[in-house]
CSV table of C-alpha atoms in Angstrom, one decimal:
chain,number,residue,atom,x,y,z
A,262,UNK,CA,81.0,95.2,117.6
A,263,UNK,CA,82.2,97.3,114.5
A,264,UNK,CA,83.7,94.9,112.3
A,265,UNK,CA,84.3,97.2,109.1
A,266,UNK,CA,87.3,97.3,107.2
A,267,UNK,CA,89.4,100.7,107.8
A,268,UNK,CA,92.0,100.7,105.3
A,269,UNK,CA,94.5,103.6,106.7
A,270,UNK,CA,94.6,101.7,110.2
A,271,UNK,CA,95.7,98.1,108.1
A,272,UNK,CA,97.7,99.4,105.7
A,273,UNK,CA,99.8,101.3,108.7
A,274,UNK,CA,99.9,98.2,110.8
A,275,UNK,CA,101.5,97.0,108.1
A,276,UNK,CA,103.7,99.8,107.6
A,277,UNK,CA,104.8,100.5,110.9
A,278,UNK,CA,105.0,96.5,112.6
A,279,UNK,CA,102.1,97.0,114.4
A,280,UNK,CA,100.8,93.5,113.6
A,281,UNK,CA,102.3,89.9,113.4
A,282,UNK,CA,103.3,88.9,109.8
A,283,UNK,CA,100.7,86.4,109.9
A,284,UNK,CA,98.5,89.6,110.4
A,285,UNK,CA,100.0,91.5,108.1
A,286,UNK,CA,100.0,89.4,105.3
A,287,UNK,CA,96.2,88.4,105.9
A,288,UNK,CA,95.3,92.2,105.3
A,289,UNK,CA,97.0,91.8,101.8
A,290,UNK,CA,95.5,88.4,101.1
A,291,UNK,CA,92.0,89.9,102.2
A,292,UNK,CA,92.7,93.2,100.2
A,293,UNK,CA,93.4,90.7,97.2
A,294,UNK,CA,90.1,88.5,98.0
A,295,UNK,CA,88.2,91.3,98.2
A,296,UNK,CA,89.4,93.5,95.2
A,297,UNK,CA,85.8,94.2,93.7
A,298,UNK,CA,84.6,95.6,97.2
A,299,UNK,CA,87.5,97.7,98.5
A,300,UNK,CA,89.2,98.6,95.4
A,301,UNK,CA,87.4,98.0,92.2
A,302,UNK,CA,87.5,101.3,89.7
A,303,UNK,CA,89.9,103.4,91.6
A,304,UNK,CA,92.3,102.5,95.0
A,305,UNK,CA,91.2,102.5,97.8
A,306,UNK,CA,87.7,102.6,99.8
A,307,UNK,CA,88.9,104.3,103.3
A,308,UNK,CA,86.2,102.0,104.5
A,309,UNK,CA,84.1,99.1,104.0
A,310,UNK,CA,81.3,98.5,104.5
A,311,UNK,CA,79.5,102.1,104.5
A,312,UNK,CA,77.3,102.4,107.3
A,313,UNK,CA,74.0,102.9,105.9
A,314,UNK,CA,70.4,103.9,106.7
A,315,UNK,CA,69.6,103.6,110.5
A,316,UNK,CA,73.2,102.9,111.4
A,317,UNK,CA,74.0,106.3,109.5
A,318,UNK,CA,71.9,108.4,111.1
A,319,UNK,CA,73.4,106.9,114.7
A,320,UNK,CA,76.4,107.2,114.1
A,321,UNK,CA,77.5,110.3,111.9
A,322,UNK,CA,73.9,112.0,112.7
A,323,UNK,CA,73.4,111.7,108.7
A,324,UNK,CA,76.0,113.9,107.4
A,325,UNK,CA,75.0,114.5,104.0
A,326,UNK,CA,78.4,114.6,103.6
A,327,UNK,CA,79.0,111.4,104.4
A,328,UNK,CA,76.4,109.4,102.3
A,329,UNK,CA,76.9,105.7,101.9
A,330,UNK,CA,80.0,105.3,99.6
A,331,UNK,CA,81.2,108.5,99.7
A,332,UNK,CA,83.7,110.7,101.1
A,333,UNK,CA,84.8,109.2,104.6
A,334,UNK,CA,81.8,106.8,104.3
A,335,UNK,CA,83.0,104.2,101.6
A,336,UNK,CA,84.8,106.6,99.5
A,337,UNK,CA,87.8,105.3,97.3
A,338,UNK,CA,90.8,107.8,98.0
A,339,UNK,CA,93.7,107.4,95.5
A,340,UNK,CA,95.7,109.2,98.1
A,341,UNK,CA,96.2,105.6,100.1
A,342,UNK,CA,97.4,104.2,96.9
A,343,UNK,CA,101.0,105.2,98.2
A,344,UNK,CA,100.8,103.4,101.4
A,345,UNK,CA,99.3,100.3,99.5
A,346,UNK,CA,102.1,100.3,97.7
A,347,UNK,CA,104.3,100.6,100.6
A,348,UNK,CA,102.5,97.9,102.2
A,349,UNK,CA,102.6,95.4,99.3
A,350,UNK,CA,106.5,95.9,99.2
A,351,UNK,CA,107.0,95.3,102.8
A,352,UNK,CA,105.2,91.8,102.3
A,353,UNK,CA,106.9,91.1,98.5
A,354,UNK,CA,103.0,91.7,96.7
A,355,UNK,CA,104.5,93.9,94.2
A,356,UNK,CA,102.0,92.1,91.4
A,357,UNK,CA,98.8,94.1,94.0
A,358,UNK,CA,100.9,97.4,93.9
A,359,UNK,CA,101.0,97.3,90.3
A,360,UNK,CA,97.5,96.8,89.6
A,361,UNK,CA,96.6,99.2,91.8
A,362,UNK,CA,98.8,101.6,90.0
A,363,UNK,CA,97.6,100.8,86.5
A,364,UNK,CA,94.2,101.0,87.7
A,365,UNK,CA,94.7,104.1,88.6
A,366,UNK,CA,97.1,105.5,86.0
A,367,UNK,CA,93.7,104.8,83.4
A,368,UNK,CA,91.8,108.0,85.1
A,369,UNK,CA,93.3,110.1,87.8
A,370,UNK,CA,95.0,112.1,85.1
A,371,UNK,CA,92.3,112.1,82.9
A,372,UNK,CA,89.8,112.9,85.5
A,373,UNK,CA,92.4,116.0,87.2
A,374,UNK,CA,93.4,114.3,90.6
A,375,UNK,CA,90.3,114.1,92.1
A,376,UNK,CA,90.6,114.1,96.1
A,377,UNK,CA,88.3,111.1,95.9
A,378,UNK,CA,85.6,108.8,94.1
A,379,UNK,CA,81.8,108.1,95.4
A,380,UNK,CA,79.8,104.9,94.4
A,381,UNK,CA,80.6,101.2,95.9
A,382,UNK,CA,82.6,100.6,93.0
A,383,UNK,CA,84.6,103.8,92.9
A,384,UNK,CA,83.3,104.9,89.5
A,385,UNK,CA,82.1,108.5,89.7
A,386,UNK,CA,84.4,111.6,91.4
A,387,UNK,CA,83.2,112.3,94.7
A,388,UNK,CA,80.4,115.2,94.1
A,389,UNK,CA,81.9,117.1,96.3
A,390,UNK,CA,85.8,116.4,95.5
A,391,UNK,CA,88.0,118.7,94.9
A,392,UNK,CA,90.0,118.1,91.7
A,393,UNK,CA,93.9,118.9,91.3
A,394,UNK,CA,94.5,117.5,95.0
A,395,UNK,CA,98.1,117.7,95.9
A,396,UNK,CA,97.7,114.7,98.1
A,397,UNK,CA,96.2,112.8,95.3
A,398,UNK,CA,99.2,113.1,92.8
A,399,UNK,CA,102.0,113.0,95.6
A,400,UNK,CA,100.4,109.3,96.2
A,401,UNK,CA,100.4,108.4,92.7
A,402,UNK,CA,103.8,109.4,91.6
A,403,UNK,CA,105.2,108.3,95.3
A,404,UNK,CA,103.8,104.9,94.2
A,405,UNK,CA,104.9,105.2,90.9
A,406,UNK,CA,108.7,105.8,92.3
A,407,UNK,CA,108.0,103.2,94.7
A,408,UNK,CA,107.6,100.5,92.1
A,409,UNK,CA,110.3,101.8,89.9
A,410,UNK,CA,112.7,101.5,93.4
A,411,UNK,CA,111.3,99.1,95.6
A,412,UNK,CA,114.5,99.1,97.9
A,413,UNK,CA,113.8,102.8,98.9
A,414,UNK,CA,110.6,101.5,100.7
A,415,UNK,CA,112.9,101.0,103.2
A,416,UNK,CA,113.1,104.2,103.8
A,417,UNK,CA,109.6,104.6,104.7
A,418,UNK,CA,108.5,101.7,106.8
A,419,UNK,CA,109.9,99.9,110.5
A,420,UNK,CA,111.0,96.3,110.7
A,421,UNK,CA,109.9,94.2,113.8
A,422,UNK,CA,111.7,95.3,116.9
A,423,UNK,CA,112.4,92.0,119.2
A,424,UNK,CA,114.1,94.0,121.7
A,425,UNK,CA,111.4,96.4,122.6
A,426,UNK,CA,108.7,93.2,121.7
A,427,UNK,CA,110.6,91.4,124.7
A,428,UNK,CA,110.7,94.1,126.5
A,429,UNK,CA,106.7,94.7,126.2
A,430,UNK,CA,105.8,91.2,126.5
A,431,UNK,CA,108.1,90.3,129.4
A,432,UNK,CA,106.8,93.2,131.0
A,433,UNK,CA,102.9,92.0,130.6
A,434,UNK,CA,103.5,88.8,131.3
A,435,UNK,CA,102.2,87.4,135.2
A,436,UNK,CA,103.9,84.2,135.0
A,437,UNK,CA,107.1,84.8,137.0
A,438,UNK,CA,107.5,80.7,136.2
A,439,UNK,CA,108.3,81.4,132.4
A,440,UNK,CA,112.1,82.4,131.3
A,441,UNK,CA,111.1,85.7,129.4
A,442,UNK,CA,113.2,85.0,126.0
A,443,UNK,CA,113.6,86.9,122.8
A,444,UNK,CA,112.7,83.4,121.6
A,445,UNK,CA,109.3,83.4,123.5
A,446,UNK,CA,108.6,87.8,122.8
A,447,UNK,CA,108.4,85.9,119.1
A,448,UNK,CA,105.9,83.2,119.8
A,449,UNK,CA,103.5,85.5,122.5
A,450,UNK,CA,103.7,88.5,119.9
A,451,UNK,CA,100.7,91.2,121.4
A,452,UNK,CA,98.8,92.8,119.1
């Protein structure tokens, strides 16, 4: 069983009520544990761990490319920067928005927007990055705005849907003996 950490697919849970909020605020609190490994230098590794020697060579058929910690393989990608900010403001973690952001701030300009960062701690621009990457300063400056507005995050993410959740649970569920409740959609959330 794969149990790395893909940070588009948690951060998007988040973002679109895909998981509980007891799920969702564990992927903050394990983003915030684990700040050396998946952010450290520059937001955020895509992944974590990077698969590495035999594993490698299974899965991606070693696609020089995708060494371990870089590019899709452990790579830090400032363009996800926007949707951990979006994240963090959905769950009230402005303070791990904010140091992402000033973490950044100190070299994406300086180091002309790379599309992304090789290394495990994010140091060095990916050696095959393109620099000036649209995508890169979009998430920035969509981060920056963010923070400056946190009630247009609204905007951008869904709140929990009871109705449809009690529709999709009550719909699951076998036991005909149970009253199927917004109350109990709640307490059986599916994820």
């Amino acid at each position: 069983m794969d149990f790395r950490f893909f940070t588009l697919g948690n951060l998007w849970s988040i973002v679109s009520s895909m998981g509980t909020p007891k799920q969702n605020t564990a992927i903050l609190n394990l983003i915030d544990a684990k700040w050396d490994d998946l952010v450290e230098h520059m937001p955020l590794k895509i992944g974590y761990p990077a698969l590495e020697y035999e594993e490698l060579r299974i899965i991606t058929g070693s696609d020089p490319k995708n060494t371990p910690w870089s590019y899709h393989n452990g790579g830090s990608w400032p363009t996800l920067l926007w949707q951990f900010t979006l994240a963090c403001i959905k769950l009230g973690r402005l303070e791990l928005a904010e140091k992402a952001v000033a973490l950044a701030e100190k070299r994406l300009s300086a180091d002309r927007w790379p599309e992304y960062y090789d290394t495990r701690s994010g140091k060095f621009i990916g050696k095959q990055s393109r620099l000036f990457q649209t995508w890169t300063i979009a998430g920035f400056l969509t981060s920056r705005l963010l923070l400056e507005n946190p009630e247009k995050a609204a905007l951008l993410f869904w709140e929990e849907d009871y109705d449809l959740l009690e529709m999709c649970v009550c719909a699951v569920s076998k036991s005909g003996r149970k009253k199927c409740s917004r109350d109990a959609a709640k307490s059986r959330i599916l994820v």
